[in-house]
Structures are given as structure tokens and as C-alpha cells.
Coordinates of C-alpha atoms and ligand atoms in Angstrom, one line a residue:
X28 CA 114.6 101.0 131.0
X29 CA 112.0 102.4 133.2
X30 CA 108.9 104.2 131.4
X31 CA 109.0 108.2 131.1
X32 CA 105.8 108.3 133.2
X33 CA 106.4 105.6 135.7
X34 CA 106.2 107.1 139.5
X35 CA 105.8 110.6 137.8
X36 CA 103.2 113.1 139.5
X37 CA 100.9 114.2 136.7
X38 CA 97.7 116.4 136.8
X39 CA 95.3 116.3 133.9
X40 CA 92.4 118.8 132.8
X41 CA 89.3 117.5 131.1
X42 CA 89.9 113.8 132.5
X43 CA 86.2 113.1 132.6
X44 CA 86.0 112.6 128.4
X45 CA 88.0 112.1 125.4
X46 CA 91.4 112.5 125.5
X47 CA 91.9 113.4 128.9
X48 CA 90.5 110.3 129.4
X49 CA 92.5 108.4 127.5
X50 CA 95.8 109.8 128.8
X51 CA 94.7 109.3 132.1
X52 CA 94.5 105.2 131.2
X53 CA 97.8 105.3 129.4
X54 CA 99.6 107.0 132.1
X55 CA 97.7 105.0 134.5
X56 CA 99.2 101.6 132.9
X57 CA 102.3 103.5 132.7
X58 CA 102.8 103.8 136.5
X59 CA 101.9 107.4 136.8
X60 CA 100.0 109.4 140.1
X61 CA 97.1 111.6 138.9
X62 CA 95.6 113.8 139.8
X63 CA 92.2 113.6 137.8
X64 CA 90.7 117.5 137.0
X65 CA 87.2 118.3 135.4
X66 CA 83.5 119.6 136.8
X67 CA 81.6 116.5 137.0
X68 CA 82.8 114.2 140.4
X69 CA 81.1 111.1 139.8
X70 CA 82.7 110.4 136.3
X71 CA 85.6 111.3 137.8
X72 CA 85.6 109.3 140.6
X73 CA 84.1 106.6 138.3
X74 CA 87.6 106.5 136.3
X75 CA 89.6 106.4 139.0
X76 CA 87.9 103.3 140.1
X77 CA 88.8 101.5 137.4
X78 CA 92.6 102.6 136.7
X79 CA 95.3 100.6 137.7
X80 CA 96.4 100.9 141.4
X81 CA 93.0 103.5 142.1
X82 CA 94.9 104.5 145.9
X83 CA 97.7 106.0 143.5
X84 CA 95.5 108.5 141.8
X85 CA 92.9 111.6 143.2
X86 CA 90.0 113.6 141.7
X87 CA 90.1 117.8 141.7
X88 CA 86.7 119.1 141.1
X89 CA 87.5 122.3 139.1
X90 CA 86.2 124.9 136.6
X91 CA 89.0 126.0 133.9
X92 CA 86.1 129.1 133.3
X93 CA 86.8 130.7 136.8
X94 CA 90.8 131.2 136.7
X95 CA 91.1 133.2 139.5
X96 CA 89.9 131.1 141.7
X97 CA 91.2 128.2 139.7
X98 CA 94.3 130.0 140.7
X99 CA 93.7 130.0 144.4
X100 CA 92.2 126.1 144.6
X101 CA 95.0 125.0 142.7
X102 CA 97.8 126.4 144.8
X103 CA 96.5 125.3 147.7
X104 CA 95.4 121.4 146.3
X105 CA 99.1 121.0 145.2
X106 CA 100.3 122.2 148.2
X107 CA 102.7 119.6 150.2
X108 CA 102.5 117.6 146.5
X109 CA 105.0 116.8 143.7
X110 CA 104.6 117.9 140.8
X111 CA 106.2 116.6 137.3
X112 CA 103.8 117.2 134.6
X113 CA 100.7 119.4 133.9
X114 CA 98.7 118.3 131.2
X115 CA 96.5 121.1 130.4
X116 CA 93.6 119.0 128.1
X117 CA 90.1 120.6 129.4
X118 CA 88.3 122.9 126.9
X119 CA 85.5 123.5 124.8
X120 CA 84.8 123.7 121.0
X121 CA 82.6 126.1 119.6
X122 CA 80.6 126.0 116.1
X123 CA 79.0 129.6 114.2
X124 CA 79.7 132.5 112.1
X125 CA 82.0 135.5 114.0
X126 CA 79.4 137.8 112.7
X127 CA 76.5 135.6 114.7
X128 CA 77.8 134.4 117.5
X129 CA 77.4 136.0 121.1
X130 CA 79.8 138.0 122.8
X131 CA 79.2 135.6 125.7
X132 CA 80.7 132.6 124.0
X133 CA 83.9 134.7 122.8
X134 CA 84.5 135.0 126.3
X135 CA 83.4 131.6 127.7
X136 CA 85.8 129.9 125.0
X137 CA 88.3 132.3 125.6
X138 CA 88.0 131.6 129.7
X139 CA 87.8 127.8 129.4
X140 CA 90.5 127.1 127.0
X141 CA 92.8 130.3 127.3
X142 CA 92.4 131.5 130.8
X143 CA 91.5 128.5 132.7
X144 CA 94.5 126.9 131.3
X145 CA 96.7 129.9 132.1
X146 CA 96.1 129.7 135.5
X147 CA 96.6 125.8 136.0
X148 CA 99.7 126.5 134.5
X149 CA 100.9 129.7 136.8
X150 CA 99.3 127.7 139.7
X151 CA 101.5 124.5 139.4
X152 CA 104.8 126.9 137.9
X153 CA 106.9 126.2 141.6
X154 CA 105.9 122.7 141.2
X155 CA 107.2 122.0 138.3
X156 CA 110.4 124.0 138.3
X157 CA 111.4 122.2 141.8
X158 CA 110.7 118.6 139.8
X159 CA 113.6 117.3 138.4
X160 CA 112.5 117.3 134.8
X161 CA 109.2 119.9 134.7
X162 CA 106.8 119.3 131.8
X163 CA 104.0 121.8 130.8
X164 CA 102.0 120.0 128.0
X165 CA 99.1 121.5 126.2
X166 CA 96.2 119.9 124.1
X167 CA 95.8 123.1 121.8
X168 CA 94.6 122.3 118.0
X169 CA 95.1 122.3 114.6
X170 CA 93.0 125.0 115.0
X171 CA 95.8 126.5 117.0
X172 CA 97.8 126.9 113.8
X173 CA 94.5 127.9 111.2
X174 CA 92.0 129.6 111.6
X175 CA 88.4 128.1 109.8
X176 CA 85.4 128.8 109.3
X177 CA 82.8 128.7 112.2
X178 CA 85.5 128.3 114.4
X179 CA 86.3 132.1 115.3
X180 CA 86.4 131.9 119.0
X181 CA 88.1 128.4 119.4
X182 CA 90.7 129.4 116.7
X183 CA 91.6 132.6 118.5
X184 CA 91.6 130.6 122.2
X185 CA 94.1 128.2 120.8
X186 CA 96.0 130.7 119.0
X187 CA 96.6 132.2 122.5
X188 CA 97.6 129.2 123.7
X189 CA 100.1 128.3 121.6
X190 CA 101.8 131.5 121.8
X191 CA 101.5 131.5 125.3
X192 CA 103.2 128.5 125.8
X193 CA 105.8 129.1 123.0
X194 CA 106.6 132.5 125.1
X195 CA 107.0 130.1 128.4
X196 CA 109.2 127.7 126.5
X197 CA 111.5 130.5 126.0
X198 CA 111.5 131.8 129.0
X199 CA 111.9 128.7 131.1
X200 CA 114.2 127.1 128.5
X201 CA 116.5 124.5 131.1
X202 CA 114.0 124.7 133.6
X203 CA 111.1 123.2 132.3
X204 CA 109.6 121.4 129.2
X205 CA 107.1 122.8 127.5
X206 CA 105.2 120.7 124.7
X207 CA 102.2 121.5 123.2
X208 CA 100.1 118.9 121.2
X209 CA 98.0 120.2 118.0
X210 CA 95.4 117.7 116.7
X211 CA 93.1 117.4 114.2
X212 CA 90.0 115.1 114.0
X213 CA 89.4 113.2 117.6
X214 CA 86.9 110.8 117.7
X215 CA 85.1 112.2 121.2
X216 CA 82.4 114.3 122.4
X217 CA 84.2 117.8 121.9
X218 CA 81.4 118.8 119.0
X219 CA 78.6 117.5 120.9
X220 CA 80.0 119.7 123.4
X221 CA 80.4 122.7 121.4
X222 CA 79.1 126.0 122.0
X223 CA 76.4 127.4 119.0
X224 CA 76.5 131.3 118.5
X225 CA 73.7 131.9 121.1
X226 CA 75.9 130.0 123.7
X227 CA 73.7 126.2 123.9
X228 CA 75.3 123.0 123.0
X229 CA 75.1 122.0 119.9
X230 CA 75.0 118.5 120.4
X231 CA 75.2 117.1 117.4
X232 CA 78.3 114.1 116.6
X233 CA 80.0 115.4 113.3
X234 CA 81.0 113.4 110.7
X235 CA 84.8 114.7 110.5
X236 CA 84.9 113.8 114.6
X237 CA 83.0 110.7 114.4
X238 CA 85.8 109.1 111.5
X239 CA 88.8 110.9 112.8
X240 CA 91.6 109.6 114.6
X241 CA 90.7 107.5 118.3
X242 CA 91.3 109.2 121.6
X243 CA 93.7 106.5 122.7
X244 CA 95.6 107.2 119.5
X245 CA 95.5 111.0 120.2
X246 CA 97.1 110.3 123.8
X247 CA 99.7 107.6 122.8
X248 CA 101.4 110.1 120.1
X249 CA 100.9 112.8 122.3
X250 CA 102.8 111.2 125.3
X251 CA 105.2 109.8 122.8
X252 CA 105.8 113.4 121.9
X253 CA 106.6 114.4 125.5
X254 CA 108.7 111.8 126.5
X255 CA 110.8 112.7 123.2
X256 CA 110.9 116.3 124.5
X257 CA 109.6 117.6 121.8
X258 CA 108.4 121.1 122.0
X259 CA 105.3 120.8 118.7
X260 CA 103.2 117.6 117.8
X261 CA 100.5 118.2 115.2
X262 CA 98.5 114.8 115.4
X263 CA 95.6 113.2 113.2
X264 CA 94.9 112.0 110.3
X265 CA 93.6 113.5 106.7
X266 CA 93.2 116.9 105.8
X267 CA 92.6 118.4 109.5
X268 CA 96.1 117.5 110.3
X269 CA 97.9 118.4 106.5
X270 CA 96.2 121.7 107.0
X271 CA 99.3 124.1 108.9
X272 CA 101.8 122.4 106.3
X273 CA 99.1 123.4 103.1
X274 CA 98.7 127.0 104.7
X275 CA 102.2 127.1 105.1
X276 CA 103.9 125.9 101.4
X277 CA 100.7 126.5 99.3
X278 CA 99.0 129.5 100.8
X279 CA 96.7 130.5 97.9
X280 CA 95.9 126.6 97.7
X281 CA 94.9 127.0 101.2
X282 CA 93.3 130.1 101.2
X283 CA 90.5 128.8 98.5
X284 CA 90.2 125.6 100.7
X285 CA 89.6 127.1 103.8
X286 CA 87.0 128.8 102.3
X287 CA 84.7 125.7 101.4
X288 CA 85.7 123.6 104.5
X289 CA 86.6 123.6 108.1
X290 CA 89.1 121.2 109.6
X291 CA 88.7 121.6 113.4
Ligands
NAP27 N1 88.4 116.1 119.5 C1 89.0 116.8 118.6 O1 88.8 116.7 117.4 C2 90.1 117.8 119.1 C3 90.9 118.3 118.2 C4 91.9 119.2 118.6 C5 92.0 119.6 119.9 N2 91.1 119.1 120.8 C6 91.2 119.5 122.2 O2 91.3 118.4 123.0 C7 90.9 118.8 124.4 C8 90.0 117.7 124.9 O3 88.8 117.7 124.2 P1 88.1 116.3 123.8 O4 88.1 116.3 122.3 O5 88.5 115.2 124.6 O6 86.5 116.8 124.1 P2 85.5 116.3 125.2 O7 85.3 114.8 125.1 O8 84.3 117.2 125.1 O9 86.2 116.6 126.6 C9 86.4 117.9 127.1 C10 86.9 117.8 128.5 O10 87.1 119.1 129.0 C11 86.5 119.3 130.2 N3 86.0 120.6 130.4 C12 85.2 121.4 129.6 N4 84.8 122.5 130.1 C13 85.4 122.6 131.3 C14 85.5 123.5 132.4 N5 84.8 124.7 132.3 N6 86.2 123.3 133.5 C15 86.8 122.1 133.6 N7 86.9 121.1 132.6 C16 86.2 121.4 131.5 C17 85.3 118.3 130.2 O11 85.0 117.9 131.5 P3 83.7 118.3 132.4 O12 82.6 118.4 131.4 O13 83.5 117.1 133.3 O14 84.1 119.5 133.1 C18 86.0 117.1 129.4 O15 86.7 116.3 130.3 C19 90.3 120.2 124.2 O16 91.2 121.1 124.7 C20 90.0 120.3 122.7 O17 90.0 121.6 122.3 C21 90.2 118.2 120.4

């Protein structure tokens, strides 16, 4: 039987690192079309050089914290294409105390993984309702599904998220998938990455990231997940992934553990 992905049209955000990047290999090897999406070309272009069948796939330059004109660049770049799945993966981590951290980075975090992901999604929408079998698929969080400490404005961006996309499940249900992926621990740069309370990276490799689960684990479950049809995936290993099922049957239990510890 031929693989889910094979000869399917798939656009991914945050291609350049992590586990956009390892979806892009996986689906790559699986006989997929991609279109690669991030800010920095050359790494871009540098992956696509060494997938499988490199004339199959294309890099989009983009900026998930500019959604209007996300909107607008993205309409016209998919213009003439097929469509089958979106796999909205770009977005930014942030680390600090609500009561310290900038309004600035509320709103970059909020832009990046709420907005920017928004409008990739509203952009490719006719796309992926002409397809024969439309997927939406969404890298939100553990953090998605509880919020922790020092995590204020990523918790809230992925809260968003998920409600967004369980709205647009509902609303589209019979016309196109929606599947949203909630990790925990992901060995990858996302807390180098992260944004301190005054807005710079903190740049800094945690422990909990640099033992949790590999990026090419991350992307094989979550594609699992998709080709299943399945509309929630919370993947990881440890306590950042039993976290939404503690909160959820042992709330006091979880209530005095979220308030020594944060789990992504
Ligand atoms: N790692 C974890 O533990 C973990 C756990 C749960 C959820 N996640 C989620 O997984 C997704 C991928 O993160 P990762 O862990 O792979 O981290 P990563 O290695 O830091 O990768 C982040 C990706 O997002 C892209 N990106 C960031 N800001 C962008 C912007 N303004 N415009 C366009 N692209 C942007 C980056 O590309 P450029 O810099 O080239 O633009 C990069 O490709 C994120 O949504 C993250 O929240 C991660």
C-alpha cells in the first residue's frame, strides 16, 4: 500500500531547525513535495540540497511575525499549486516571570506562534479544501494544554492555538483534517531560541530539552498521528508529556507540582 505522504503537496513552517526539520526528511523519504518555510534562505536551501529528489521540493522565505503580509505572500506563492497538507511547526519559546517580562515579547510570541500561524492557515484554506483529503496540522505544546511557570506568553500562544484549531475542526468537519500535535521535551534549539523577559535570546541549551525526546522521534509520531486522522497527539517522554493527564485526574497533585517545576 502506498505511504500517506507519497506524491502529497506539503508546506512546512520552521523547516530550517528541529522538528520542522525533521519532518521535512521523513516526508522527504516518504515521497512528499515541499515546500520548505522559515527566515533564513541559505539553511533552507542547504536542506533541500540534501533531501531525496531536491527538484521535487522549494524554499519560501517567510516571517510567521508579519501575518498580514504572510497572508498576502502566501496566497500568491500557492497560487497555480496543490495543496494537501499545512504543517504549521515555526515558533518561538519564551522563558521569564509574567510580572517581568516585556509587553514586547507578549506580542512577538503571540505574532510568531498564534498569528503567523493563523494566517498560513487562512492563506492555504482553498487549497486544502479543493485537495482530496485536506490536512491542517499544528506543532502546538504540552504547553498548549498547561500553563507553567516562566512560560506565560508561550502558554497563552499555544492555548490559542489549540482552540483555534479545535474551532476549525468543527467547522470544516468532512472537508478537512485538522490535527494538532502537543509535545513535551524536544531535543532542539527551541530554548536556545527563546525569548528572555527583556525580549534577547536566551541562549542557553536546558537540561529538560537537551535529554528529552529526538526531533526525528517528535516527527515520526506526529506524522503517524496524521496519517491515523487523529485530531490530538500529546508526544514526549517523562513528566512534560504526563503533565495534561496529572492536571486533568489529580488536580491538587498538579497544582502543587506546577508550582516547583515547569515542563515546557
Ligand atoms: N522542542 C520542544 O521541546 C518543543 C516542545 C513543544 C512544542 N514545540 C514546538 O515545536 C515547534 C518547532 O520548534 P523546535 O523545537 O523545532 O525549535 P527550533 O529548533 O528553535 O525551530 C524553530 C523553527 O521556527 C522557525 N521560526 C522561528 N521564528 C520564526 C519566524 N518569525 N518566522 C518564520 N519562522 C520562524 C525557525 O526558523 P528561522 O529561524 O529560520 O526562521 C525554526 O525553523 C515550535 O512551534 C515549538 O513551539 C517544541
Amino acid at each position: 500500500m502506498a505511504d500517506f505522504f507519497s506524491n502529497k503537496h506539503v508546506w512546512i513552517t520552521g523547516a530550517s531547525s528541529g522538528i520542522g526539520e525533521a519532518l521535512a526528511r521523513e516526508l522527504a523519504a516518504r515521497g512528499a513535495y515541499l515546500t520548505l518555510c522559515a527566515r533564513r534562505e541559505s539553511v533552507l536551501n542547504a536542506l533541500r540540497e540534501q533531501l531525496p529528489n531536491a527538484e521535487h521540493h522549494r524554499v519560501l522565505v517567510l516571517d510567521l511575525a508579519q501575518p498580514e503580509a504572510l497572508f498576502e505572500q502566501v496566497r500568491a506563492a500557492a497560487a497555480g499549486c496543490e495543496v494537501d497538507i499545512l504543517i504549521n511547526n515555526g515558533g518561538i519559546s519564551q522563558r521569564g516571570r509574567a510580572d517581568e517580562t516585556a509587553f514586547a515579547v507578549d506580542r512577538r510570541v503571540m505574532e510568531v506562534n498564534y498569528l503567523g500561524s493563523v494566517a498560513m492557515t487562512k492563506a492555504l484554506m482553498p487549497k486544502l479544501v479543493a485537495a482530496s483529503h485536506g490536512v491542517v496540522a499544528t506543532v502546538a505544546s504540552v504547553s498548549g494544554l498547561v500553563g507553567s511557570q516562566g512560560r506565560s506568553a508561550y502558554s497563552a500562544s499555544k492555548h490559542a492555538l489549540m482552540g483555534f484549531m479545535e474551532s476549525l475542526r468543527a467547522e470544516m468537519h468532512g472537508k478537512l483534517q485538522v490535527t494538532v500535535a502537543c509535545p513535551g521535551w524536544v531535543h532542539t534549539q527551541i530554548s536556545v531560541n527563546s525569548l528572555t523577559a527583556s525580549g534577547e535570546p536566551l541562549g542557553k541549551m536546558e537540561p529538560g530539552i537537551a535529554n528529552g525526546l529526538s526531533a526525528e522521534a517528535c516527527a515520526r509520531a506526529f506524522l503517524h498521528a496524521i496519517a491515523r486522522g487523529r485530531d490530538e497527539i500529546v508526544i514526549g517522554k517523562g513528566i512534560s508529556a504526563l503533565a495534561p493527564t496529572v492536571k486533568r485526574f489529580l488536580p491538587a497533585v498538579f497544582k502543587r507540582m506546577n508550582r516547583k517545576r515547569a515542563y515546557r
